[in-house]
Amino acid sequence: MPTIPPKSESKYELAPEGTHVARIVQFVHIGTSPDNFKGEVRDRNLVRYVFELPLETYEYEGKQKPHLLSAEYTLSLSPKANLHKMVASLEGRKLTEDEESTYDVETLVGRECMVQVQHVESNGKTYANIINVIPLMKGMICPAQITPKLVFSYYPFNKELFESLPEFLRKKIEVTKEYNTALILRGDRQAPVEGKGMEAVIDYDAEEVDENGIPF
């Protein structure tokens, strides 16, 4: 009798370790949700950047595609925060006190840079993690952008753009306070009972949290 052939597993090819020419091509404001840190549950407001490695490609459905790597950061530009370190590195200078509260982190999309990639094993799987982001070295050229630019934020909230995001990312966003507020403002969800406010967001990056991991 005829049988259904076993489903073939597609294996994602990891970006190689080392330092690579890159460009920030996407920004997603995930939002604020509870996170377990050292046994304590506290709120963390996350943003996600996607880096394109135009010189490091792999074959997908007969075509060469650039590797894409993502990194998540606490949305904080306090001096000890990892996001502050990345921004200061790309700007090539210290941020002013005013910039620590006014710098538009979305403007990093399109910025050419270099990323240091390291392979890390976790729960039986190996991931290509970005462990450092630095400016493009003098004289080096970053090829033209291949991956379409994407910027997702809550101001304004674009429902169609949200629905175009990968499912795992939508699930992370759907449990955030910002997403809940956006639906309330759209009239898609009822406002909460008066008196129940939002808790303060903890700057996890100041406590040396590893924010890298899942490939985009």
PDB file of C-alpha atoms in Angstrom:
ATOM      1  CA  MET A   1       0.000   0.000   0.000  1.00  0.00           C
ATOM      2  CA  PRO A   2       1.226   3.554  -0.634  1.00  0.00           C
ATOM      3  CA  THR A   3       2.789   5.331   2.319  1.00  0.00           C
ATOM      4  CA  ILE A   4       3.493   8.962   3.072  1.00  0.00           C
ATOM      5  CA  PRO A   5       7.233   9.657   2.881  1.00  0.00           C
ATOM      6  CA  PRO A   6       8.838  10.985   6.069  1.00  0.00           C
ATOM      7  CA  LYS A   7       8.915  14.741   6.352  1.00  0.00           C
ATOM      8  CA  SER A   8      12.372  16.086   5.562  1.00  0.00           C
ATOM      9  CA  GLU A   9      13.854  18.447   8.094  1.00  0.00           C
ATOM     10  CA  SER A  10      15.267  21.699   6.787  1.00  0.00           C
ATOM     11  CA  LYS A  11      18.555  22.524   8.502  1.00  0.00           C
ATOM     12  CA  TYR A  12      19.382  26.170   9.007  1.00  0.00           C
ATOM     13  CA  GLU A  13      22.976  26.952   8.108  1.00  0.00           C
ATOM     14  CA  LEU A  14      24.661  28.930  10.858  1.00  0.00           C
ATOM     15  CA  ALA A  15      26.507  32.124  10.085  1.00  0.00           C
ATOM     16  CA  PRO A  16      30.241  31.471  10.561  1.00  0.00           C
ATOM     17  CA  GLU A  17      32.066  32.627  13.647  1.00  0.00           C
ATOM     18  CA  GLY A  18      34.296  35.670  13.383  1.00  0.00           C
ATOM     19  CA  THR A  19      33.937  39.358  12.566  1.00  0.00           C
ATOM     20  CA  HIS A  20      31.767  40.239   9.572  1.00  0.00           C
ATOM     21  CA  VAL A  21      30.661  43.273   7.587  1.00  0.00           C
ATOM     22  CA  ALA A  22      27.010  43.925   8.405  1.00  0.00           C
ATOM     23  CA  ARG A  23      24.121  46.340   8.180  1.00  0.00           C
ATOM     24  CA  ILE A  24      21.204  46.860  10.556  1.00  0.00           C
ATOM     25  CA  VAL A  25      18.136  46.207   8.394  1.00  0.00           C
ATOM     26  CA  GLN A  26      15.257  45.776  10.834  1.00  0.00           C
ATOM     27  CA  PHE A  27      14.058  47.132  14.174  1.00  0.00           C
ATOM     28  CA  VAL A  28      11.191  45.736  16.248  1.00  0.00           C
ATOM     29  CA  HIS A  29       9.980  47.204  19.515  1.00  0.00           C
ATOM     30  CA  ILE A  30       8.820  44.049  21.283  1.00  0.00           C
ATOM     31  CA  GLY A  31       7.582  45.814  24.394  1.00  0.00           C
ATOM     32  CA  THR A  32       7.294  45.244  28.140  1.00  0.00           C
ATOM     33  CA  SER A  33       6.494  41.883  29.702  1.00  0.00           C
ATOM     34  CA  PRO A  34       7.492  39.881  32.803  1.00  0.00           C
ATOM     35  CA  ASP A  35      10.879  38.155  32.633  1.00  0.00           C
ATOM     36  CA  ASN A  36      12.476  35.741  35.082  1.00  0.00           C
ATOM     37  CA  PHE A  37      15.933  36.891  36.155  1.00  0.00           C
ATOM     38  CA  LYS A  38      17.780  34.929  38.844  1.00  0.00           C
ATOM     39  CA  GLY A  39      14.486  33.610  40.191  1.00  0.00           C
ATOM     40  CA  GLU A  40      12.842  37.029  40.365  1.00  0.00           C
ATOM     41  CA  VAL A  41      10.097  38.042  37.928  1.00  0.00           C
ATOM     42  CA  ARG A  42      10.346  41.662  36.789  1.00  0.00           C
ATOM     43  CA  ASP A  43       9.275  43.680  33.775  1.00  0.00           C
ATOM     44  CA  ARG A  44      11.660  44.129  30.842  1.00  0.00           C
ATOM     45  CA  ASN A  45      11.099  46.408  27.847  1.00  0.00           C
ATOM     46  CA  LEU A  46      12.765  44.817  24.806  1.00  0.00           C
ATOM     47  CA  VAL A  47      13.794  45.947  21.333  1.00  0.00           C
ATOM     48  CA  ARG A  48      15.163  43.698  18.591  1.00  0.00           C
ATOM     49  CA  TYR A  49      17.622  44.502  15.805  1.00  0.00           C
ATOM     50  CA  VAL A  50      18.268  42.337  12.757  1.00  0.00           C
ATOM     51  CA  PHE A  51      21.700  42.460  11.128  1.00  0.00           C
ATOM     52  CA  GLU A  52      22.282  41.453   7.519  1.00  0.00           C
ATOM     53  CA  LEU A  53      25.650  39.870   6.656  1.00  0.00           C
ATOM     54  CA  PRO A  54      25.829  40.551   2.891  1.00  0.00           C
ATOM     55  CA  LEU A  55      29.183  38.817   2.399  1.00  0.00           C
ATOM     56  CA  GLU A  56      28.121  35.653   4.238  1.00  0.00           C
ATOM     57  CA  THR A  57      25.465  33.824   2.237  1.00  0.00           C
ATOM     58  CA  TYR A  58      23.856  30.390   2.136  1.00  0.00           C
ATOM     59  CA  GLU A  59      21.773  28.567  -0.449  1.00  0.00           C
ATOM     60  CA  TYR A  60      18.018  28.546   0.041  1.00  0.00           C
ATOM     61  CA  GLU A  61      15.678  27.125  -2.605  1.00  0.00           C
ATOM     62  CA  GLY A  62      18.389  27.433  -5.219  1.00  0.00           C
ATOM     63  CA  LYS A  63      19.235  31.039  -4.397  1.00  0.00           C
ATOM     64  CA  GLN A  64      21.981  32.643  -2.369  1.00  0.00           C
ATOM     65  CA  LYS A  65      20.645  34.586   0.613  1.00  0.00           C
ATOM     66  CA  PRO A  66      22.546  36.678   3.178  1.00  0.00           C
ATOM     67  CA  HIS A  67      22.668  35.471   6.755  1.00  0.00           C
ATOM     68  CA  LEU A  68      20.423  37.404   9.132  1.00  0.00           C
ATOM     69  CA  LEU A  69      21.249  37.584  12.828  1.00  0.00           C
ATOM     70  CA  SER A  70      19.221  39.235  15.553  1.00  0.00           C
ATOM     71  CA  ALA A  71      20.023  40.689  18.958  1.00  0.00           C
ATOM     72  CA  GLU A  72      17.642  41.841  21.692  1.00  0.00           C
ATOM     73  CA  TYR A  73      18.321  44.657  24.130  1.00  0.00           C
ATOM     74  CA  THR A  74      16.593  46.249  27.079  1.00  0.00           C
ATOM     75  CA  LEU A  75      15.253  49.594  25.875  1.00  0.00           C
ATOM     76  CA  SER A  76      17.561  51.681  28.035  1.00  0.00           C
ATOM     77  CA  LEU A  77      20.411  54.058  27.278  1.00  0.00           C
ATOM     78  CA  SER A  78      21.710  54.237  30.820  1.00  0.00           C
ATOM     79  CA  PRO A  79      25.540  54.126  30.858  1.00  0.00           C
ATOM     80  CA  LYS A  80      25.728  50.432  31.878  1.00  0.00           C
ATOM     81  CA  ALA A  81      23.067  49.206  29.419  1.00  0.00           C
ATOM     82  CA  ASN A  82      24.163  47.065  26.470  1.00  0.00           C
ATOM     83  CA  LEU A  83      22.073  49.173  24.085  1.00  0.00           C
ATOM     84  CA  HIS A  84      23.977  52.260  25.253  1.00  0.00           C
ATOM     85  CA  LYS A  85      27.269  50.461  24.561  1.00  0.00           C
ATOM     86  CA  MET A  86      26.205  49.544  21.029  1.00  0.00           C
ATOM     87  CA  VAL A  87      24.945  53.040  20.183  1.00  0.00           C
ATOM     88  CA  ALA A  88      28.073  54.702  21.586  1.00  0.00           C
ATOM     89  CA  SER A  89      30.255  52.266  19.624  1.00  0.00           C
ATOM     90  CA  LEU A  90      28.484  53.007  16.336  1.00  0.00           C
ATOM     91  CA  GLU A  91      28.517  56.756  16.981  1.00  0.00           C
ATOM     92  CA  GLY A  92      32.201  56.585  17.868  1.00  0.00           C
ATOM     93  CA  ARG A  93      31.756  58.685  20.996  1.00  0.00           C
ATOM     94  CA  LYS A  94      30.108  58.842  24.395  1.00  0.00           C
ATOM     95  CA  LEU A  95      26.441  59.750  24.492  1.00  0.00           C
ATOM     96  CA  THR A  96      25.541  62.982  26.217  1.00  0.00           C
ATOM     97  CA  GLU A  97      23.184  62.963  29.202  1.00  0.00           C
ATOM     98  CA  ASP A  98      20.526  64.498  26.973  1.00  0.00           C
ATOM     99  CA  GLU A  99      20.957  61.770  24.349  1.00  0.00           C
ATOM    100  CA  GLU A 100      20.503  59.086  26.993  1.00  0.00           C
ATOM    101  CA  SER A 101      16.838  60.090  27.121  1.00  0.00           C
ATOM    102  CA  THR A 102      16.245  61.460  23.601  1.00  0.00           C
ATOM    103  CA  TYR A 103      18.294  59.327  21.170  1.00  0.00           C
ATOM    104  CA  ASP A 104      16.029  57.727  18.554  1.00  0.00           C
ATOM    105  CA  VAL A 105      17.120  54.079  18.494  1.00  0.00           C
ATOM    106  CA  GLU A 106      15.075  53.433  15.337  1.00  0.00           C
ATOM    107  CA  THR A 107      17.539  55.563  13.345  1.00  0.00           C
ATOM    108  CA  LEU A 108      20.134  52.791  13.586  1.00  0.00           C
ATOM    109  CA  VAL A 109      18.282  50.927  10.834  1.00  0.00           C
ATOM    110  CA  GLY A 110      20.400  51.193   7.692  1.00  0.00           C
ATOM    111  CA  ARG A 111      23.620  51.753   9.666  1.00  0.00           C
ATOM    112  CA  GLU A 112      26.670  49.909   8.322  1.00  0.00           C
ATOM    113  CA  CYS A 113      28.790  48.159  10.930  1.00  0.00           C
ATOM    114  CA  MET A 114      30.737  45.033  11.793  1.00  0.00           C
ATOM    115  CA  VAL A 115      29.534  42.242  14.077  1.00  0.00           C
ATOM    116  CA  GLN A 116      31.478  39.662  16.025  1.00  0.00           C
ATOM    117  CA  VAL A 117      29.738  36.280  15.870  1.00  0.00           C
ATOM    118  CA  GLN A 118      30.231  33.397  18.271  1.00  0.00           C
ATOM    119  CA  HIS A 119      28.607  29.949  18.260  1.00  0.00           C
ATOM    120  CA  VAL A 120      26.912  29.050  21.534  1.00  0.00           C
ATOM    121  CA  GLU A 121      25.239  25.761  22.520  1.00  0.00           C
ATOM    122  CA  SER A 122      21.982  25.836  24.477  1.00  0.00           C
ATOM    123  CA  ASN A 123      19.548  22.974  25.165  1.00  0.00           C
ATOM    124  CA  GLY A 124      21.177  20.768  22.557  1.00  0.00           C
ATOM    125  CA  LYS A 125      21.127  23.402  19.821  1.00  0.00           C
ATOM    126  CA  THR A 126      23.832  25.672  18.482  1.00  0.00           C
ATOM    127  CA  TYR A 127      23.166  29.357  17.844  1.00  0.00           C
ATOM    128  CA  ALA A 128      25.190  32.051  16.113  1.00  0.00           C
ATOM    129  CA  ASN A 129      25.183  34.931  18.600  1.00  0.00           C
ATOM    130  CA  ILE A 130      26.246  38.517  18.097  1.00  0.00           C
ATOM    131  CA  ILE A 131      28.594  39.346  20.968  1.00  0.00           C
ATOM    132  CA  ASN A 132      29.852  42.724  19.776  1.00  0.00           C
ATOM    133  CA  VAL A 133      28.889  45.488  17.332  1.00  0.00           C
ATOM    134  CA  ILE A 134      31.513  47.976  16.099  1.00  0.00           C
ATOM    135  CA  PRO A 135      31.750  50.613  13.360  1.00  0.00           C
ATOM    136  CA  LEU A 136      32.796  49.627   9.847  1.00  0.00           C
ATOM    137  CA  MET A 137      36.585  49.852   9.569  1.00  0.00           C
ATOM    138  CA  LYS A 138      38.035  52.697   7.509  1.00  0.00           C
ATOM    139  CA  GLY A 139      38.311  51.756   3.845  1.00  0.00           C
ATOM    140  CA  MET A 140      35.881  48.838   4.078  1.00  0.00           C
ATOM    141  CA  ILE A 141      32.732  48.778   1.948  1.00  0.00           C
ATOM    142  CA  CYS A 142      29.407  47.204   2.889  1.00  0.00           C
ATOM    143  CA  PRO A 143      27.577  45.869  -0.203  1.00  0.00           C
ATOM    144  CA  ALA A 144      24.118  47.169  -1.085  1.00  0.00           C
ATOM    145  CA  GLN A 145      21.259  46.137   1.189  1.00  0.00           C
ATOM    146  CA  ILE A 146      19.397  42.974   0.183  1.00  0.00           C
ATOM    147  CA  THR A 147      16.843  42.424   2.961  1.00  0.00           C
ATOM    148  CA  PRO A 148      13.902  44.877   2.933  1.00  0.00           C
ATOM    149  CA  LYS A 149      13.943  47.513   5.654  1.00  0.00           C
ATOM    150  CA  LEU A 150      11.460  46.955   8.479  1.00  0.00           C
ATOM    151  CA  VAL A 151      10.684  49.198  11.455  1.00  0.00           C
ATOM    152  CA  PHE A 152       7.933  48.148  13.856  1.00  0.00           C
ATOM    153  CA  SER A 153       6.990  50.372  16.763  1.00  0.00           C
ATOM    154  CA  TYR A 154       3.841  51.302  18.671  1.00  0.00           C
ATOM    155  CA  TYR A 155       3.749  54.977  17.714  1.00  0.00           C
ATOM    156  CA  PRO A 156       1.884  54.649  15.476  1.00  0.00           C
ATOM    157  CA  PHE A 157       0.844  51.008  15.740  1.00  0.00           C
ATOM    158  CA  ASN A 158       0.570  49.319  12.330  1.00  0.00           C
ATOM    159  CA  LYS A 159      -1.623  46.202  12.613  1.00  0.00           C
ATOM    160  CA  GLU A 160      -0.796  45.024   9.082  1.00  0.00           C
ATOM    161  CA  LEU A 161       2.934  45.290   9.715  1.00  0.00           C
ATOM    162  CA  PHE A 162       2.516  43.431  13.002  1.00  0.00           C
ATOM    163  CA  GLU A 163       0.731  40.582  11.237  1.00  0.00           C
ATOM    164  CA  SER A 164       3.601  40.292   8.738  1.00  0.00           C
ATOM    165  CA  LEU A 165       6.100  39.491  11.512  1.00  0.00           C
ATOM    166  CA  PRO A 166       7.191  35.884  12.187  1.00  0.00           C
ATOM    167  CA  GLU A 167       4.789  33.973  14.419  1.00  0.00           C
ATOM    168  CA  PHE A 168       7.244  33.516  17.304  1.00  0.00           C
ATOM    169  CA  LEU A 169       7.850  37.267  17.367  1.00  0.00           C
ATOM    170  CA  ARG A 170       4.127  38.091  17.290  1.00  0.00           C
ATOM    171  CA  LYS A 171       3.641  35.813  20.293  1.00  0.00           C
ATOM    172  CA  LYS A 172       6.305  37.703  22.246  1.00  0.00           C
ATOM    173  CA  ILE A 173       4.661  41.008  21.343  1.00  0.00           C
ATOM    174  CA  GLU A 174       1.108  39.894  22.145  1.00  0.00           C
ATOM    175  CA  VAL A 175       1.857  39.531  25.869  1.00  0.00           C
ATOM    176  CA  THR A 176       3.337  43.021  26.252  1.00  0.00           C
ATOM    177  CA  LYS A 177       1.760  46.048  27.895  1.00  0.00           C
ATOM    178  CA  GLU A 178       2.377  48.176  24.797  1.00  0.00           C
ATOM    179  CA  TYR A 179       0.450  45.762  22.572  1.00  0.00           C
ATOM    180  CA  ASN A 180      -2.439  45.675  25.023  1.00  0.00           C
ATOM    181  CA  THR A 181      -2.509  49.492  25.094  1.00  0.00           C
ATOM    182  CA  ALA A 182      -2.403  49.657  21.294  1.00  0.00           C
ATOM    183  CA  LEU A 183      -5.451  47.395  21.027  1.00  0.00           C
ATOM    184  CA  ILE A 184      -7.303  49.486  23.603  1.00  0.00           C
ATOM    185  CA  LEU A 185      -6.585  52.680  21.655  1.00  0.00           C
ATOM    186  CA  ARG A 186      -7.793  50.980  18.466  1.00  0.00           C
ATOM    187  CA  GLY A 187     -10.993  49.922  20.222  1.00  0.00           C
ATOM    188  CA  ASP A 188     -10.154  46.236  19.822  1.00  0.00           C
ATOM    189  CA  ARG A 189      -9.855  45.600  23.554  1.00  0.00           C
ATOM    190  CA  GLN A 190     -11.546  46.916  26.689  1.00  0.00           C
ATOM    191  CA  ALA A 191      -9.572  49.258  28.932  1.00  0.00           C
ATOM    192  CA  PRO A 192      -8.430  47.835  32.329  1.00  0.00           C
ATOM    193  CA  VAL A 193     -10.036  48.726  35.644  1.00  0.00           C
ATOM    194  CA  GLU A 194      -8.929  52.144  36.900  1.00  0.00           C
ATOM    195  CA  GLY A 195      -6.152  52.059  39.487  1.00  0.00           C
ATOM    196  CA  LYS A 196      -4.136  49.205  38.016  1.00  0.00           C
ATOM    197  CA  GLY A 197      -1.074  50.959  36.596  1.00  0.00           C
ATOM    198  CA  MET A 198       2.115  49.727  34.975  1.00  0.00           C
ATOM    199  CA  GLU A 199       5.103  48.689  37.056  1.00  0.00           C
ATOM    200  CA  ALA A 200       8.533  50.206  36.553  1.00  0.00           C
ATOM    201  CA  VAL A 201      10.785  48.623  33.944  1.00  0.00           C
ATOM    202  CA  ILE A 202      14.047  47.164  35.259  1.00  0.00           C
ATOM    203  CA  ASP A 203      17.231  47.794  33.307  1.00  0.00           C
ATOM    204  CA  TYR A 204      18.416  44.193  33.052  1.00  0.00           C
ATOM    205  CA  ASP A 205      21.370  45.010  30.820  1.00  0.00           C
ATOM    206  CA  ALA A 206      22.986  46.836  33.709  1.00  0.00           C
ATOM    207  CA  GLU A 207      23.005  43.437  35.454  1.00  0.00           C
ATOM    208  CA  GLU A 208      24.902  41.714  32.610  1.00  0.00           C
ATOM    209  CA  VAL A 209      22.047  39.824  30.984  1.00  0.00           C
ATOM    210  CA  ASP A 210      22.819  37.791  27.833  1.00  0.00           C
ATOM    211  CA  GLU A 211      20.390  39.280  25.335  1.00  0.00           C
ATOM    212  CA  ASN A 212      21.500  37.400  22.221  1.00  0.00           C
ATOM    213  CA  GLY A 213      20.199  34.069  21.022  1.00  0.00           C
ATOM    214  CA  ILE A 214      17.380  33.185  18.718  1.00  0.00           C
ATOM    215  CA  PRO A 215      17.995  33.640  14.976  1.00  0.00           C
ATOM    216  CA  PHE A 216      15.452  35.999  13.368  1.00  0.00           C
TER     217      PHE A 216
END
